[in-house]
PDB file of C-alpha atoms in Angstrom:
ATOM      1  CA  MET A  27      22.950 -56.284 127.299  1.00 40.00           C
ATOM      2  CA  ILE A  28      24.134 -59.890 127.538  1.00 46.00           C
ATOM      3  CA  CYS A  29      26.268 -60.101 130.681  1.00 49.00           C
ATOM      4  CA  GLY A  30      29.064 -62.531 131.433  1.00 53.00           C
ATOM      5  CA  MET A  31      29.771 -63.479 127.841  1.00 65.00           C
ATOM      6  CA  THR A  32      33.294 -63.060 126.589  1.00 81.00           C
ATOM      7  CA  THR A  33      34.533 -63.261 123.079  1.00 81.00           C
ATOM      8  CA  VAL A  34      37.791 -64.405 121.557  1.00 84.00           C
ATOM      9  CA  HIS A  35      39.514 -63.555 118.274  1.00 86.00           C
ATOM     10  CA  VAL A  36      40.741 -66.757 116.655  1.00 87.00           C
ATOM     11  CA  ARG A  37      42.216 -68.208 113.454  1.00 88.00           C
ATOM     12  CA  ALA A  38      41.075 -71.554 112.113  1.00 88.00           C
ATOM     13  CA  ASN A  39      43.896 -74.087 111.738  1.00 88.00           C
ATOM     14  CA  GLN A  40      41.799 -76.528 109.760  1.00 84.00           C
ATOM     15  CA  THR A  41      38.788 -76.433 107.389  1.00 80.00           C
ATOM     16  CA  THR A  42      35.477 -77.529 108.940  1.00 76.00           C
ATOM     17  CA  VAL A  43      31.824 -77.223 108.096  1.00 74.00           C
ATOM     18  CA  ASP A  44      31.775 -73.828 109.870  1.00 76.00           C
ATOM     19  CA  TRP A  45      34.966 -72.180 108.652  1.00 78.00           C
ATOM     20  CA  ALA A  46      37.798 -72.365 106.194  1.00 81.00           C
ATOM     21  CA  GLU A  47      41.435 -72.902 107.185  1.00 83.00           C
ATOM     22  CA  GLY A  48      43.073 -69.539 107.885  1.00 83.00           C
ATOM     23  CA  ALA A  49      39.776 -67.746 108.520  1.00 83.00           C
ATOM     24  CA  GLU A  50      39.895 -65.232 111.368  1.00 83.00           C
ATOM     25  CA  PHE A  51      36.810 -64.411 113.300  1.00 81.00           C
ATOM     26  CA  VAL A  52      35.411 -63.381 116.681  1.00 83.00           C
ATOM     27  CA  CYS A  53      33.281 -65.935 118.547  1.00 83.00           C
ATOM     28  CA  GLU A  54      31.870 -66.492 121.966  1.00 84.00           C
ATOM     29  CA  ARG A  55      34.320 -68.165 124.312  1.00 86.00           C
ATOM     30  CA  THR A  56      32.724 -71.470 125.225  1.00 88.00           C
ATOM     31  CA  PRO A  57      34.140 -74.795 126.518  1.00 90.00           C
ATOM     32  CA  PHE A  58      33.940 -76.061 122.905  1.00 88.00           C
ATOM     33  CA  VAL A  59      36.010 -73.157 121.611  1.00 87.00           C
ATOM     34  CA  ASP A  60      38.501 -73.483 124.452  1.00 88.00           C
ATOM     35  CA  ASN A  61      38.843 -77.186 123.659  1.00 89.00           C
ATOM     36  CA  LEU A  62      39.542 -76.398 119.986  1.00 89.00           C
ATOM     37  CA  ILE A  63      42.166 -73.849 120.995  1.00 89.00           C
ATOM     38  CA  GLN A  64      43.767 -76.300 123.439  1.00 91.00           C
ATOM     39  CA  HIS A  65      43.921 -79.093 120.821  1.00 89.00           C
ATOM     40  CA  GLY A  66      45.142 -76.941 117.912  1.00 88.00           C
ATOM     41  CA  GLY A  67      41.912 -76.565 115.871  1.00 88.00           C
ATOM     42  CA  LEU A  68      41.887 -72.793 116.543  1.00 89.00           C
ATOM     43  CA  THR A  69      44.628 -70.352 117.423  1.00 89.00           C
ATOM     44  CA  GLU A  70      43.745 -67.527 119.782  1.00 88.00           C
ATOM     45  CA  LEU A  71      44.973 -64.202 118.339  1.00 84.00           C
ATOM     46  CA  GLU A  72      46.179 -62.150 121.266  1.00 75.00           C
ATOM     47  CA  GLY A  73      46.980 -58.470 121.157  1.00 53.00           C
ATOM     48  CA  ILE A  74      44.671 -57.826 118.245  1.00 49.00           C
ATOM     49  CA  ASP A  75      41.826 -55.417 118.838  1.00 46.00           C
ATOM     50  CA  ALA A  76      38.764 -57.374 117.905  1.00 45.00           C
ATOM     51  CA  PRO A  77      35.233 -55.987 118.032  1.00 47.00           C
ATOM     52  CA  ASP A  78      33.243 -57.652 120.759  1.00 48.00           C
ATOM     53  CA  ALA A  79      30.406 -59.392 118.979  1.00 44.00           C
ATOM     54  CA  PHE A  80      28.094 -59.543 122.021  1.00 43.00           C
ATOM     55  CA  GLU A  81      28.564 -56.320 123.914  1.00 48.00           C
ATOM     56  CA  THR A  82      28.357 -53.536 121.325  1.00 53.00           C
ATOM     57  CA  ASP A  83      27.392 -49.910 121.056  1.00 58.00           C
ATOM     58  CA  ARG A  84      24.138 -51.248 119.586  1.00 57.00           C
ATOM     59  CA  ASP A  85      23.237 -52.606 123.055  1.00 67.00           C
ATOM     60  CA  LEU A  86      24.161 -49.332 124.613  1.00 71.00           C
ATOM     61  CA  ALA A  87      21.878 -47.419 122.184  1.00 70.00           C
ATOM     62  CA  TYR A  88      18.882 -49.468 123.282  1.00 70.00           C
ATOM     63  CA  GLU A  89      19.712 -49.012 126.919  1.00 78.00           C
ATOM     64  CA  LYS A  90      19.913 -45.275 126.487  1.00 77.00           C
ATOM     65  CA  TYR A  91      16.600 -45.365 124.640  1.00 74.00           C
ATOM     66  CA  ALA A  92      14.987 -47.234 127.571  1.00 78.00           C
ATOM     67  CA  GLU A  93      16.445 -44.755 130.064  1.00 81.00           C
ATOM     68  CA  ALA A  94      15.294 -41.753 128.023  1.00 80.00           C
ATOM     69  CA  SER A  95      11.807 -43.206 127.739  1.00 79.00           C
ATOM     70  CA  HIS A  96      11.723 -43.582 131.514  1.00 79.00           C
ATOM     71  CA  GLU A  97      12.879 -39.999 131.962  1.00 81.00           C
ATOM     72  CA  ILE A  98      10.064 -38.757 129.787  1.00 77.00           C
ATOM     73  CA  ASP A  99       7.569 -40.774 131.853  1.00 79.00           C
ATOM     74  CA  VAL A 100       9.004 -39.308 135.081  1.00 78.00           C
ATOM     75  CA  ALA A 101       9.074 -35.722 133.729  1.00 77.00           C
ATOM     76  CA  TYR A 102       5.449 -35.801 132.637  1.00 76.00           C
ATOM     77  CA  SER A 103       4.121 -37.693 135.657  1.00 79.00           C
ATOM     78  CA  ASN A 104       5.818 -35.284 138.115  1.00 77.00           C
ATOM     79  CA  VAL A 105       3.662 -32.193 138.517  1.00 71.00           C
ATOM     80  CA  ASP A 106       6.654 -30.272 139.856  1.00 78.00           C
ATOM     81  CA  SER A 107       8.868 -30.794 136.769  1.00 77.00           C
ATOM     82  CA  SER A 108       9.549 -27.675 134.789  1.00 85.00           C
ATOM     83  CA  ALA A 109       9.056 -27.126 131.063  1.00 85.00           C
ATOM     84  CA  GLU A 110      12.830 -27.104 130.781  1.00 87.00           C
ATOM     85  CA  ASP A 111      13.061 -30.576 132.487  1.00 85.00           C
ATOM     86  CA  ARG A 112      10.443 -31.914 130.079  1.00 84.00           C
ATOM     87  CA  ARG A 113      12.177 -30.420 127.053  1.00 86.00           C
ATOM     88  CA  ARG A 114      15.530 -31.869 128.153  1.00 86.00           C
ATOM     89  CA  ALA A 115      13.897 -35.308 128.511  1.00 85.00           C
ATOM     90  CA  GLU A 116      12.276 -34.967 125.103  1.00 87.00           C
ATOM     91  CA  LEU A 117      15.640 -34.022 123.486  1.00 87.00           C
ATOM     92  CA  ALA A 118      17.299 -37.044 125.196  1.00 85.00           C
ATOM     93  CA  LEU A 119      14.610 -39.313 123.903  1.00 84.00           C
ATOM     94  CA  GLU A 120      14.907 -37.974 120.368  1.00 87.00           C
ATOM     95  CA  GLU A 121      18.680 -38.547 120.444  1.00 86.00           C
ATOM     96  CA  ALA A 122      18.232 -42.033 121.801  1.00 82.00           C
ATOM     97  CA  GLN A 123      15.651 -42.825 119.086  1.00 84.00           C
ATOM     98  CA  LYS A 124      18.114 -41.681 116.386  1.00 83.00           C
ATOM     99  CA  ASN A 125      20.899 -43.784 117.881  1.00 80.00           C
ATOM    100  CA  ALA A 126      18.654 -46.841 118.162  1.00 79.00           C
ATOM    101  CA  ALA A 127      17.537 -46.398 114.510  1.00 81.00           C
ATOM    102  CA  SER A 128      21.132 -46.047 113.427  1.00 81.00           C
ATOM    103  CA  SER A 129      22.081 -49.190 115.344  1.00 79.00           C
ATOM    104  CA  GLN A 130      19.206 -51.106 113.818  1.00 81.00           C
ATOM    105  CA  LYS A 131      20.323 -50.019 110.358  1.00 83.00           C
ATOM    106  CA  ASP A 132      23.885 -51.135 111.127  1.00 82.00           C
ATOM    107  CA  LEU A 133      22.564 -54.451 112.368  1.00 80.00           C
ATOM    108  CA  THR A 134      20.490 -54.955 109.190  1.00 84.00           C
ATOM    109  CA  GLU A 135      23.484 -54.134 106.991  1.00 86.00           C
ATOM    110  CA  THR A 136      25.707 -56.511 108.971  1.00 86.00           C
ATOM    111  CA  ARG A 137      23.161 -59.333 108.624  1.00 85.00           C
ATOM    112  CA  SER A 138      22.941 -58.657 104.924  1.00 86.00           C
ATOM    113  CA  ASP A 139      26.731 -58.730 104.568  1.00 87.00           C
ATOM    114  CA  ALA A 140      26.858 -61.994 106.504  1.00 86.00           C
ATOM    115  CA  ALA A 141      24.214 -63.533 104.271  1.00 85.00           C
ATOM    116  CA  ASP A 142      26.205 -62.488 101.177  1.00 87.00           C
ATOM    117  CA  THR A 143      29.399 -63.940 102.626  1.00 87.00           C
ATOM    118  CA  ILE A 144      27.688 -67.203 103.405  1.00 86.00           C
ATOM    119  CA  ALA A 145      26.249 -67.369  99.903  1.00 84.00           C
ATOM    120  CA  GLU A 146      29.693 -66.747  98.399  1.00 86.00           C
ATOM    121  CA  LEU A 147      31.242 -69.452 100.581  1.00 84.00           C
ATOM    122  CA  ASN A 148      28.490 -71.899  99.651  1.00 81.00           C
ATOM    123  CA  ALA A 149      29.069 -71.123  95.958  1.00 82.00           C
ATOM    124  CA  ASP A 150      32.809 -71.713  96.443  1.00 78.00           C
ATOM    125  CA  LEU A 151      32.042 -75.097  98.033  1.00 77.00           C
ATOM    126  CA  ASP A 152      29.771 -76.053  95.105  1.00 74.00           C
ATOM    127  CA  THR A 153      32.550 -75.278  92.570  1.00 76.00           C
ATOM    128  CA  GLU A 154      35.317 -77.287  94.304  1.00 68.00           C
ATOM    129  CA  PRO A 155      36.337 -80.399  92.378  1.00 71.00           C
ATOM    130  CA  PRO A 156      35.251 -83.652  94.013  1.00 70.00           C
ATOM    131  CA  LYS A 157      37.813 -85.334  96.201  1.00 72.00           C
ATOM    132  CA  PRO A 158      39.225 -88.638  94.919  1.00 74.00           C
ATOM    133  CA  PRO A 159      37.869 -91.682  96.721  1.00 74.00           C
ATOM    134  CA  ARG A 160      40.033 -93.162  99.416  1.00 73.00           C
ATOM    135  CA  THR A 161      41.535 -96.560  98.750  1.00 72.00           C
ATOM    136  CA  ARG A 162      41.137 -99.139 101.457  1.00 71.00           C
ATOM    137  CA  ARG A 163      44.126-100.860 102.789  1.00 71.00           C
ATOM    138  CA  LYS A 164      44.133-104.602 102.918  1.00 69.00           C
ATOM    139  CA  THR A 165      45.052-106.088 106.184  1.00 67.00           C
ATOM    140  CA  THR A 166      46.795-109.414 106.304  1.00 62.00           C
TER     141      THR A 166
END
């Protein structure tokens, strides 16, 4: 699990290369993001439950899998462990494997959804009418 990272739920106050004005998203809190919040480029949305993008149940599933794998190793390497201890460790590993597989499936679906969203946004950008050229002011 990535430790020490915090996330923030924000709304974009302007259109940039990365987001459209009005878009709401969760991102890592960095000095860059804090600067944008401070200067009005982003608005921090407080009091809204936002999923933490960096510390998720997905991470927990892999931690439990690692722990269950270790328990299996311990149960089978210890000559004093009972058949019941070994079976309990095997069941814990099976459950952890199912959870890890489910988390991987969720991650794959999320990545696919993100790719679709990016493709849609890029298509929208391609269909926008060109902006009129700026006229230069003459200085006297």
